Coordinates of C-alpha atoms in Angstrom, one line a residue:
X131 CA 141.1 140.5 -26.0
X132 CA 138.5 138.5 -27.8
X133 CA 134.9 139.4 -26.9
X134 CA 132.8 136.8 -25.1
X135 CA 130.1 135.0 -27.2
X136 CA 126.9 137.1 -27.3
X137 CA 124.5 134.1 -27.6
X138 CA 124.3 130.7 -26.0
X139 CA 121.6 128.1 -26.4
X140 CA 120.4 126.7 -23.1
X141 CA 118.4 123.4 -23.0
X142 CA 116.9 121.9 -19.9
X143 CA 119.0 118.9 -18.9
X144 CA 117.3 115.5 -19.5
X145 CA 117.8 112.4 -17.3
X146 CA 120.7 111.2 -19.3
X147 CA 122.5 114.5 -19.0
X148 CA 122.0 114.6 -15.2
X149 CA 123.4 111.1 -14.9
X150 CA 126.5 112.1 -16.7
X151 CA 126.8 115.1 -14.4
X152 CA 126.4 112.9 -11.4
X153 CA 129.1 110.6 -12.6
X154 CA 131.5 113.4 -13.1
X155 CA 130.8 115.2 -9.8
X156 CA 133.6 113.5 -7.8
X157 CA 136.2 114.1 -10.5
X158 CA 135.2 117.7 -11.0
X159 CA 135.1 118.4 -7.2
X160 CA 138.6 117.0 -6.7
X161 CA 139.8 119.3 -9.4
X162 CA 138.0 122.4 -8.2
X163 CA 137.9 122.0 -4.4
X164 CA 141.4 123.2 -3.9
X165 CA 140.8 126.3 -6.0
X166 CA 137.6 127.3 -4.1
X167 CA 138.8 126.5 -0.6
X168 CA 142.2 128.1 -1.1
X169 CA 140.6 131.4 -1.9
X170 CA 141.0 133.4 1.3
X171 CA 138.2 135.4 2.8
X172 CA 135.4 133.4 1.2
X173 CA 132.6 132.2 3.4
X174 CA 131.2 128.7 3.3
X175 CA 128.0 129.9 1.6
X176 CA 129.9 131.8 -1.0
X177 CA 132.1 128.8 -1.7
X178 CA 129.0 126.6 -2.2
X179 CA 127.5 129.2 -4.5
X180 CA 130.7 129.4 -6.5
X181 CA 130.8 125.6 -6.8
X182 CA 127.2 125.5 -8.0
X183 CA 127.9 128.2 -10.6
X184 CA 130.8 126.4 -12.0
X185 CA 128.9 123.1 -12.2
X186 CA 126.1 124.9 -14.1
X187 CA 128.5 126.5 -16.4
X188 CA 127.7 130.0 -15.1
X189 CA 131.3 131.1 -15.2
X190 CA 130.9 134.0 -17.7
X191 CA 131.0 137.5 -16.2
X192 CA 128.9 138.8 -19.0
X193 CA 125.5 140.4 -18.3
X194 CA 122.8 138.0 -19.4
X195 CA 119.4 138.4 -21.1
X196 CA 117.2 135.3 -21.3
X197 CA 115.6 135.0 -24.8
X198 CA 112.6 132.6 -24.8
X199 CA 111.5 131.6 -28.3
X200 CA 109.1 129.1 -29.6
X201 CA 110.2 128.3 -33.2
X202 CA 111.2 124.8 -33.9
X203 CA 114.3 126.1 -35.5
X204 CA 117.0 127.7 -33.4
X205 CA 117.5 130.3 -36.1
X206 CA 114.4 132.4 -36.7
X207 CA 113.5 136.1 -37.2
X208 CA 113.0 136.8 -33.5
X209 CA 116.3 135.4 -32.4
X210 CA 118.0 137.0 -35.4
X211 CA 116.7 140.4 -34.5
X212 CA 117.9 140.0 -30.9
X213 CA 121.3 138.7 -32.0
X214 CA 121.7 141.7 -34.3
X215 CA 121.0 144.0 -31.4
X216 CA 123.4 142.1 -29.1
X217 CA 126.2 142.4 -31.7
X218 CA 125.6 146.2 -31.8
X219 CA 125.5 146.5 -28.0
X220 CA 128.8 144.7 -27.6
X221 CA 130.4 146.6 -30.4
X222 CA 129.4 149.8 -28.6
X223 CA 130.9 148.8 -25.2
X224 CA 128.2 146.5 -23.8
X225 CA 125.8 147.5 -21.0
X226 CA 127.4 149.7 -18.3
X227 CA 130.8 148.4 -19.3
X228 CA 129.8 144.7 -19.3
X229 CA 129.5 142.5 -22.3
X230 CA 126.0 141.2 -23.2
X231 CA 125.3 137.5 -23.6
X232 CA 122.0 136.1 -24.8
X233 CA 120.8 132.9 -23.3
X234 CA 118.4 131.2 -25.7
X235 CA 115.6 129.0 -24.3
X236 CA 113.1 127.2 -26.4
X237 CA 109.6 126.9 -24.9
X238 CA 107.0 124.3 -25.8
X239 CA 103.2 124.1 -25.5
X240 CA 100.9 121.2 -25.4
X241 CA 97.5 121.0 -27.1
X242 CA 94.6 118.6 -26.9
X243 CA 93.0 117.3 -23.7
X244 CA 95.0 118.3 -20.6
X245 CA 97.3 120.5 -22.8
X246 CA 96.7 123.7 -20.9
X247 CA 97.7 122.2 -17.6
X248 CA 100.8 120.6 -19.1
X249 CA 101.8 123.9 -20.8
X250 CA 101.5 125.8 -17.5
X251 CA 103.6 123.2 -15.7
X252 CA 106.3 123.2 -18.5
X253 CA 106.4 127.0 -18.4
X254 CA 106.8 127.2 -14.7
X255 CA 109.7 124.8 -14.9
X256 CA 111.3 126.7 -17.7
X257 CA 110.8 130.1 -16.1
X258 CA 112.3 128.7 -12.8
X259 CA 115.4 127.6 -14.7
X260 CA 115.8 131.0 -16.4
X261 CA 115.6 132.8 -13.1
X262 CA 118.4 130.7 -11.6
X263 CA 120.9 132.0 -14.1
X264 CA 123.7 134.0 -12.4
X265 CA 124.0 137.5 -13.9
X266 CA 120.6 137.5 -15.4
X267 CA 119.5 141.1 -16.2
X268 CA 116.2 140.5 -17.8
X269 CA 114.0 138.2 -20.0
X270 CA 112.4 138.9 -23.4
X271 CA 110.1 136.7 -25.4
X272 CA 107.5 133.9 -24.8
X273 CA 105.4 133.6 -27.9
X274 CA 102.0 132.6 -26.3
X275 CA 99.9 134.6 -24.0
X276 CA 99.3 131.6 -21.7
X277 CA 103.1 131.1 -21.3
X278 CA 103.8 134.8 -21.0
X279 CA 101.2 135.3 -18.2
X280 CA 102.5 132.3 -16.3
X281 CA 106.1 133.2 -16.6
X282 CA 105.5 136.8 -15.7
X283 CA 104.5 135.9 -12.2
X284 CA 107.7 133.9 -11.6
X285 CA 109.9 136.7 -13.1
X286 CA 108.2 139.4 -11.0
X287 CA 108.5 137.3 -7.8
X288 CA 112.2 137.0 -8.5
X289 CA 112.7 140.7 -9.3
X290 CA 113.6 140.1 -12.9
X291 CA 112.6 142.5 -15.7
X292 CA 110.4 140.9 -18.3
X293 CA 109.6 142.3 -21.8
X294 CA 106.7 140.4 -23.4
X295 CA 107.4 140.7 -27.1
X296 CA 104.6 138.5 -28.5
X297 CA 101.8 138.0 -26.0
X298 CA 98.7 140.2 -26.6
X299 CA 96.0 138.8 -24.3
X300 CA 94.1 141.7 -22.7
X301 CA 94.7 140.1 -19.2
X302 CA 98.5 140.1 -19.5
X303 CA 99.0 143.5 -17.9
X304 CA 96.1 143.4 -15.5
X305 CA 97.9 141.5 -12.7
X306 CA 99.8 144.5 -11.3
X307 CA 103.3 143.1 -11.9
X308 CA 105.6 146.1 -11.7
X309 CA 108.4 144.5 -13.7
X310 CA 106.3 143.4 -16.7
X311 CA 106.2 145.3 -20.0
X312 CA 104.1 144.4 -23.0
X313 CA 105.7 145.6 -26.3
X314 CA 102.6 145.1 -28.4
X315 CA 99.0 146.4 -28.2
X316 CA 96.6 143.9 -26.8
X317 CA 93.9 142.0 -28.6
X318 CA 91.3 144.6 -28.0
X319 CA 93.2 147.3 -29.9
X320 CA 94.6 145.0 -32.6
X321 CA 91.2 143.6 -33.5
X322 CA 89.6 147.0 -33.5
X323 CA 92.1 148.4 -35.9
X324 CA 91.8 145.5 -38.3
X325 CA 88.0 145.6 -38.2
X326 CA 88.0 149.4 -38.8
X327 CA 90.3 149.0 -41.7
X328 CA 88.2 146.2 -43.3
X329 CA 85.0 148.1 -43.0
X330 CA 86.5 151.2 -44.5
X331 CA 87.8 149.1 -47.4
X332 CA 84.3 147.9 -48.2
X333 CA 84.5 144.5 -46.5
X334 CA 81.2 144.1 -44.6
X335 CA 80.5 140.4 -44.2
X336 CA 82.9 138.0 -42.5
X337 CA 83.5 134.4 -41.7
X338 CA 85.2 134.4 -38.3
X339 CA 87.4 131.3 -37.7
X340 CA 89.5 130.8 -34.6
X341 CA 91.1 128.0 -32.7
X342 CA 89.9 127.0 -29.2
X343 CA 92.8 128.7 -27.3
X344 CA 92.0 131.7 -25.1
X345 CA 93.9 133.9 -27.6
X346 CA 91.8 132.7 -30.5
X347 CA 88.4 132.9 -28.7
X348 CA 89.2 136.4 -27.2
X349 CA 90.3 137.7 -30.6
X350 CA 87.2 136.3 -32.3
X351 CA 85.0 137.9 -29.6
X352 CA 86.6 141.3 -30.0
X353 CA 86.5 141.3 -33.8
X354 CA 82.8 140.1 -33.9
X355 CA 81.8 142.8 -31.5
X356 CA 83.5 145.6 -33.4
X357 CA 82.5 144.5 -36.8
X358 CA 78.8 144.1 -35.9
X359 CA 78.6 147.3 -33.9
X360 CA 80.1 149.3 -36.8
X361 CA 77.6 147.9 -39.4
X362 CA 79.3 144.7 -40.5
X363 CA 77.9 141.2 -40.3
X364 CA 79.3 137.9 -39.0
X365 CA 77.9 135.4 -41.5
X366 CA 79.5 132.4 -39.8
X367 CA 81.7 131.8 -36.8
X368 CA 83.4 128.5 -36.4
X369 CA 86.6 126.7 -35.3
X370 CA 89.8 126.0 -37.1
X371 CA 90.8 122.3 -37.2
X372 CA 91.8 120.8 -34.0
X373 CA 92.9 117.3 -33.0
X374 CA 91.7 114.7 -35.5
X375 CA 90.4 117.2 -38.1
X376 CA 92.0 118.7 -41.2
X377 CA 91.8 122.1 -42.7
X378 CA 90.4 120.5 -45.8
X379 CA 87.3 119.3 -43.8
X380 CA 86.7 122.9 -42.8
X381 CA 87.2 124.2 -46.3
X382 CA 84.8 121.6 -47.8
X383 CA 82.2 122.7 -45.3
X384 CA 82.7 126.4 -46.4
X385 CA 82.5 125.4 -50.1
X386 CA 79.5 123.0 -49.9
X387 CA 77.3 124.1 -46.9
X388 CA 73.7 125.3 -47.5
X389 CA 73.9 128.1 -44.9
X390 CA 75.9 130.5 -47.1
X391 CA 77.8 130.6 -50.4
X392 CA 80.9 132.3 -51.7
X393 CA 78.9 135.4 -52.7
X394 CA 77.6 135.8 -49.1
X395 CA 80.8 136.9 -47.5
X396 CA 83.6 139.4 -48.3
X397 CA 86.5 138.2 -46.1
X398 CA 87.8 135.8 -43.5
X399 CA 89.0 136.7 -40.0
X400 CA 91.4 134.1 -38.7
X401 CA 93.0 133.9 -35.3
X402 CA 95.0 131.0 -33.9
X403 CA 97.7 130.6 -31.3
X404 CA 99.7 128.6 -33.8
X405 CA 100.8 130.7 -36.8
X406 CA 101.4 127.6 -38.9
X407 CA 97.7 126.6 -38.5
X408 CA 96.8 130.0 -40.0
X409 CA 99.4 129.6 -42.7
X410 CA 98.0 126.2 -43.7
X411 CA 94.4 127.6 -43.8
X412 CA 95.5 130.4 -46.2
X413 CA 97.5 128.1 -48.4
X414 CA 94.8 125.5 -48.8
X415 CA 92.0 128.2 -49.2
X416 CA 93.9 129.8 -52.1
X417 CA 94.6 126.4 -53.7
X418 CA 90.8 125.7 -53.6
X419 CA 89.9 129.0 -55.2
X420 CA 88.9 131.0 -52.1
X421 CA 90.6 134.3 -52.9
X422 CA 88.8 136.7 -50.5
X423 CA 91.0 138.8 -48.1
X424 CA 92.2 137.0 -45.0
X425 CA 92.3 139.3 -42.0
X426 CA 94.4 138.5 -38.9
X427 CA 96.4 140.2 -36.2
X428 CA 100.0 140.8 -35.3
X429 CA 101.2 137.2 -36.3
X430 CA 100.2 137.8 -40.0
X431 CA 103.3 139.9 -40.7
X432 CA 105.5 136.9 -40.4
X433 CA 108.2 135.4 -42.5
X434 CA 107.1 132.0 -41.2
X435 CA 103.6 132.4 -42.6
X436 CA 104.9 133.8 -45.9
X437 CA 107.4 131.0 -46.4
X438 CA 104.7 128.4 -45.8
X439 CA 102.0 129.9 -48.0
X440 CA 104.2 131.4 -50.8
X441 CA 104.2 135.0 -51.8
X442 CA 101.7 134.8 -54.6
X443 CA 99.1 133.0 -52.4
X444 CA 99.6 135.7 -49.7
X445 CA 97.9 138.3 -51.8
X446 CA 95.3 140.2 -49.7
X447 CA 96.4 138.8 -46.4
X448 CA 96.0 141.6 -43.9
X449 CA 97.5 142.0 -40.4
X450 CA 98.5 144.6 -37.9
X451 CA 102.1 145.6 -37.0
X452 CA 104.1 148.1 -34.9
X453 CA 106.9 147.8 -37.4
X454 CA 106.5 149.8 -40.7
X455 CA 109.0 148.2 -43.0
X456 CA 108.5 151.0 -45.5
X457 CA 109.4 153.7 -42.9
X458 CA 112.1 156.3 -43.9
X459 CA 113.0 156.7 -40.2
X460 CA 116.7 156.5 -39.8
X461 CA 116.6 153.8 -37.1
X462 CA 114.2 151.7 -39.2
X463 CA 116.2 152.0 -42.5
X464 CA 119.5 151.2 -40.8
X465 CA 117.9 148.1 -39.1
X466 CA 116.4 146.9 -42.4
X467 CA 119.7 147.3 -44.2
X468 CA 121.7 145.6 -41.5
X469 CA 119.2 142.7 -41.2
X470 CA 119.2 142.2 -45.0
X471 CA 123.0 142.2 -45.1
X472 CA 123.4 139.7 -42.3
X473 CA 120.4 137.3 -42.9
X474 CA 119.6 137.9 -46.6
X475 CA 115.9 138.4 -45.8
X476 CA 113.5 141.2 -45.0
X477 CA 112.9 141.6 -41.3
X478 CA 109.3 140.9 -40.1
X479 CA 107.6 142.1 -36.9
X480 CA 109.2 139.5 -34.7
X481 CA 112.7 140.5 -35.9
X482 CA 111.9 144.1 -35.1
X483 CA 110.6 143.3 -31.6
X484 CA 113.6 141.1 -30.8
X485 CA 115.9 143.9 -31.8
X486 CA 114.0 146.6 -30.0
X487 CA 113.7 144.7 -26.7
X488 CA 117.5 144.3 -26.4
X489 CA 118.2 147.9 -27.4
X490 CA 115.6 149.2 -25.0
X491 CA 117.2 147.4 -22.1
X492 CA 120.6 149.0 -23.1
X493 CA 119.2 152.5 -23.4
X494 CA 117.3 152.4 -20.1
X495 CA 120.3 151.3 -18.2
X496 CA 122.3 154.1 -19.7
X497 CA 119.7 156.6 -18.6
X498 CA 119.5 155.3 -15.1
X499 CA 123.1 154.2 -14.6
X500 CA 121.9 151.1 -12.8
X501 CA 120.9 147.5 -13.2
X502 CA 118.3 147.7 -10.4
X503 CA 115.1 146.3 -11.8
X504 CA 112.8 148.6 -9.8
X505 CA 114.5 151.8 -10.8
X506 CA 114.6 150.6 -14.4
X507 CA 110.9 149.8 -14.4
X508 CA 110.1 153.3 -13.0
X509 CA 112.2 154.9 -15.7
X510 CA 110.4 152.9 -18.5
X511 CA 107.0 154.1 -17.2
X512 CA 107.9 157.8 -16.5
X513 CA 109.4 158.1 -20.0
X514 CA 105.9 158.6 -21.3
X515 CA 106.0 162.1 -19.7
X516 CA 109.6 162.8 -20.4
X517 CA 111.9 161.7 -23.2
X518 CA 110.4 158.7 -24.9
X519 CA 112.5 155.7 -26.0
X520 CA 112.7 155.3 -29.8
X521 CA 113.1 152.0 -31.6
X522 CA 112.7 150.5 -35.0
X523 CA 109.0 149.9 -34.2
X524 CA 108.6 153.6 -33.3
X525 CA 108.1 155.3 -29.9
X526 CA 108.4 152.8 -27.0
X527 CA 106.6 154.1 -23.9
X528 CA 104.3 152.4 -21.4
X529 CA 101.3 153.2 -19.3
X530 CA 101.2 152.5 -15.5
X531 CA 100.2 148.8 -16.2
X532 CA 103.2 148.3 -18.4
X533 CA 101.3 148.2 -21.7
X534 CA 102.8 150.0 -24.7
X535 CA 101.0 153.2 -25.5
X536 CA 101.3 156.6 -27.3
X537 CA 102.7 155.0 -30.5
X538 CA 101.7 154.4 -34.1
X539 CA 100.3 151.0 -35.2
X540 CA 100.1 150.0 -38.9
X541 CA 97.7 147.8 -40.9
X542 CA 99.7 145.8 -43.5
X543 CA 98.4 144.1 -46.6
X544 CA 100.2 141.7 -48.8
X545 CA 100.2 142.5 -52.5
X546 CA 101.5 139.1 -53.7
X547 CA 105.1 140.1 -53.4
X548 CA 105.4 141.7 -50.0
X549 CA 103.5 143.4 -47.2
X550 CA 102.7 147.1 -47.7
X551 CA 101.5 149.5 -45.1
X552 CA 97.9 150.6 -46.0
X553 CA 96.7 152.4 -42.8
X554 CA 98.0 153.7 -39.5
X555 CA 96.4 154.4 -36.1
X556 CA 97.6 156.1 -33.0
X557 CA 97.4 154.3 -29.7
X558 CA 95.6 154.9 -27.4
X559 CA 92.7 154.7 -29.8
X560 CA 90.4 157.7 -29.3
X561 CA 87.3 155.8 -30.2
X562 CA 88.0 152.5 -28.4
X563 CA 85.7 153.3 -25.4
X564 CA 82.8 154.0 -27.7
X565 CA 83.1 150.9 -29.7
X566 CA 83.6 148.0 -27.3
X567 CA 81.4 148.2 -24.2
X568 CA 82.8 146.5 -21.2
X569 CA 81.5 145.4 -17.8
X570 CA 83.1 145.9 -14.5
X571 CA 86.0 143.6 -15.3
X572 CA 88.4 145.2 -17.7
X573 CA 88.9 142.0 -19.6
X574 CA 85.2 141.1 -20.0
X575 CA 83.2 141.8 -23.2
X576 CA 79.5 142.4 -23.1
X577 CA 77.6 139.6 -25.0
X578 CA 78.7 139.2 -28.6
X579 CA 76.0 140.5 -31.0
X580 CA 77.1 137.8 -33.4
X581 CA 76.6 135.0 -31.0
X582 CA 73.3 133.9 -32.6
X583 CA 75.1 133.4 -35.9
X584 CA 77.5 130.8 -34.6
X585 CA 77.3 127.3 -36.1
X586 CA 79.2 124.1 -35.3
X587 CA 81.2 122.7 -38.2
X588 CA 80.4 119.0 -38.8

């Protein structure tokens, strides 16, 4: 018997779509009413639920995972990695005997004045739609911390497992949601590793450039604190272009200002909620002769950024990654080989995270023998003290808050042809508590030593 499709794109219905549905309700009801009512032993509520499911198209008996992605294209490395895993899961018999189907949802964010409020409202509507899917086993994805934090509350309230693959805000796992799991280290750890590597490589003076998102500002705060406390210097701290400004305006200021010259800094640190903004900065900086290393976080190891910038211009772009593409680990080498064969491209961090998230859900259900979200969440957390889960990104275990821990994290540096692993760290970082001093609130930094070096870009 032919296997059910393992991926289906789900788009929120617009007004026109709902009008068409309304116009067809009478005809569809006449066709289906006899089937539903004629079924003996079905209560009125069950009949109504069955009718609604049929109207929504939820007739598949497959187990469903919601995959929330943000790329403008429906084919991207994150969804490719998840699809590859879903194919493998179904080839191996599914999850507890049920076929797996991915439901693909594209999320959107709004920027500019009122953008945050619109983004939260959009995310709440999307997460609500996801939770109404019959047979939903779990959700993976959400690219931005703001959307992930918002959606996590809705998923937890509806007893749905949520694996946050991209969000790295330090506050993500501080809300006590028992069904939330963060598959990447947070901004505190990521910035510290990048700063430590930079200083060890002789890079001491930095231009710190972020956007005005919470992600960008938090990353800039953490990096500035670590760099200055460890003997470095923040020469300048400013903002990446926002509404009404271009990256060329920022670069002209860097090239022509009287506060500092090219010889006064060793590297850039760039953090933005939008990876293409970072990519555009790198591309234009290289074209204008600024060849200093560009430091960033987990988003740097991205096919999207590399494709936009070009491989040669990516030289000395540095990021942090759970995925070591040069690993000789059997799981990693098999994943790289399969991904290359199917998509004719090297997998990046997003591809590895999409793959691991799907495979992790399969493995934990096999260990527990259940689809109960609470029992699965307990198994994911207790694995830290038992048999850890292994993925292409390495060991996958979590602390009591649901944040990944006890694993290796890599610093990757582009050589003009590809990213290469140049350093590795073990999380939890033994020196973290000595480097970043915190107040009573876990997410609050003490005053940034580099604050007096900030300047506003004209």
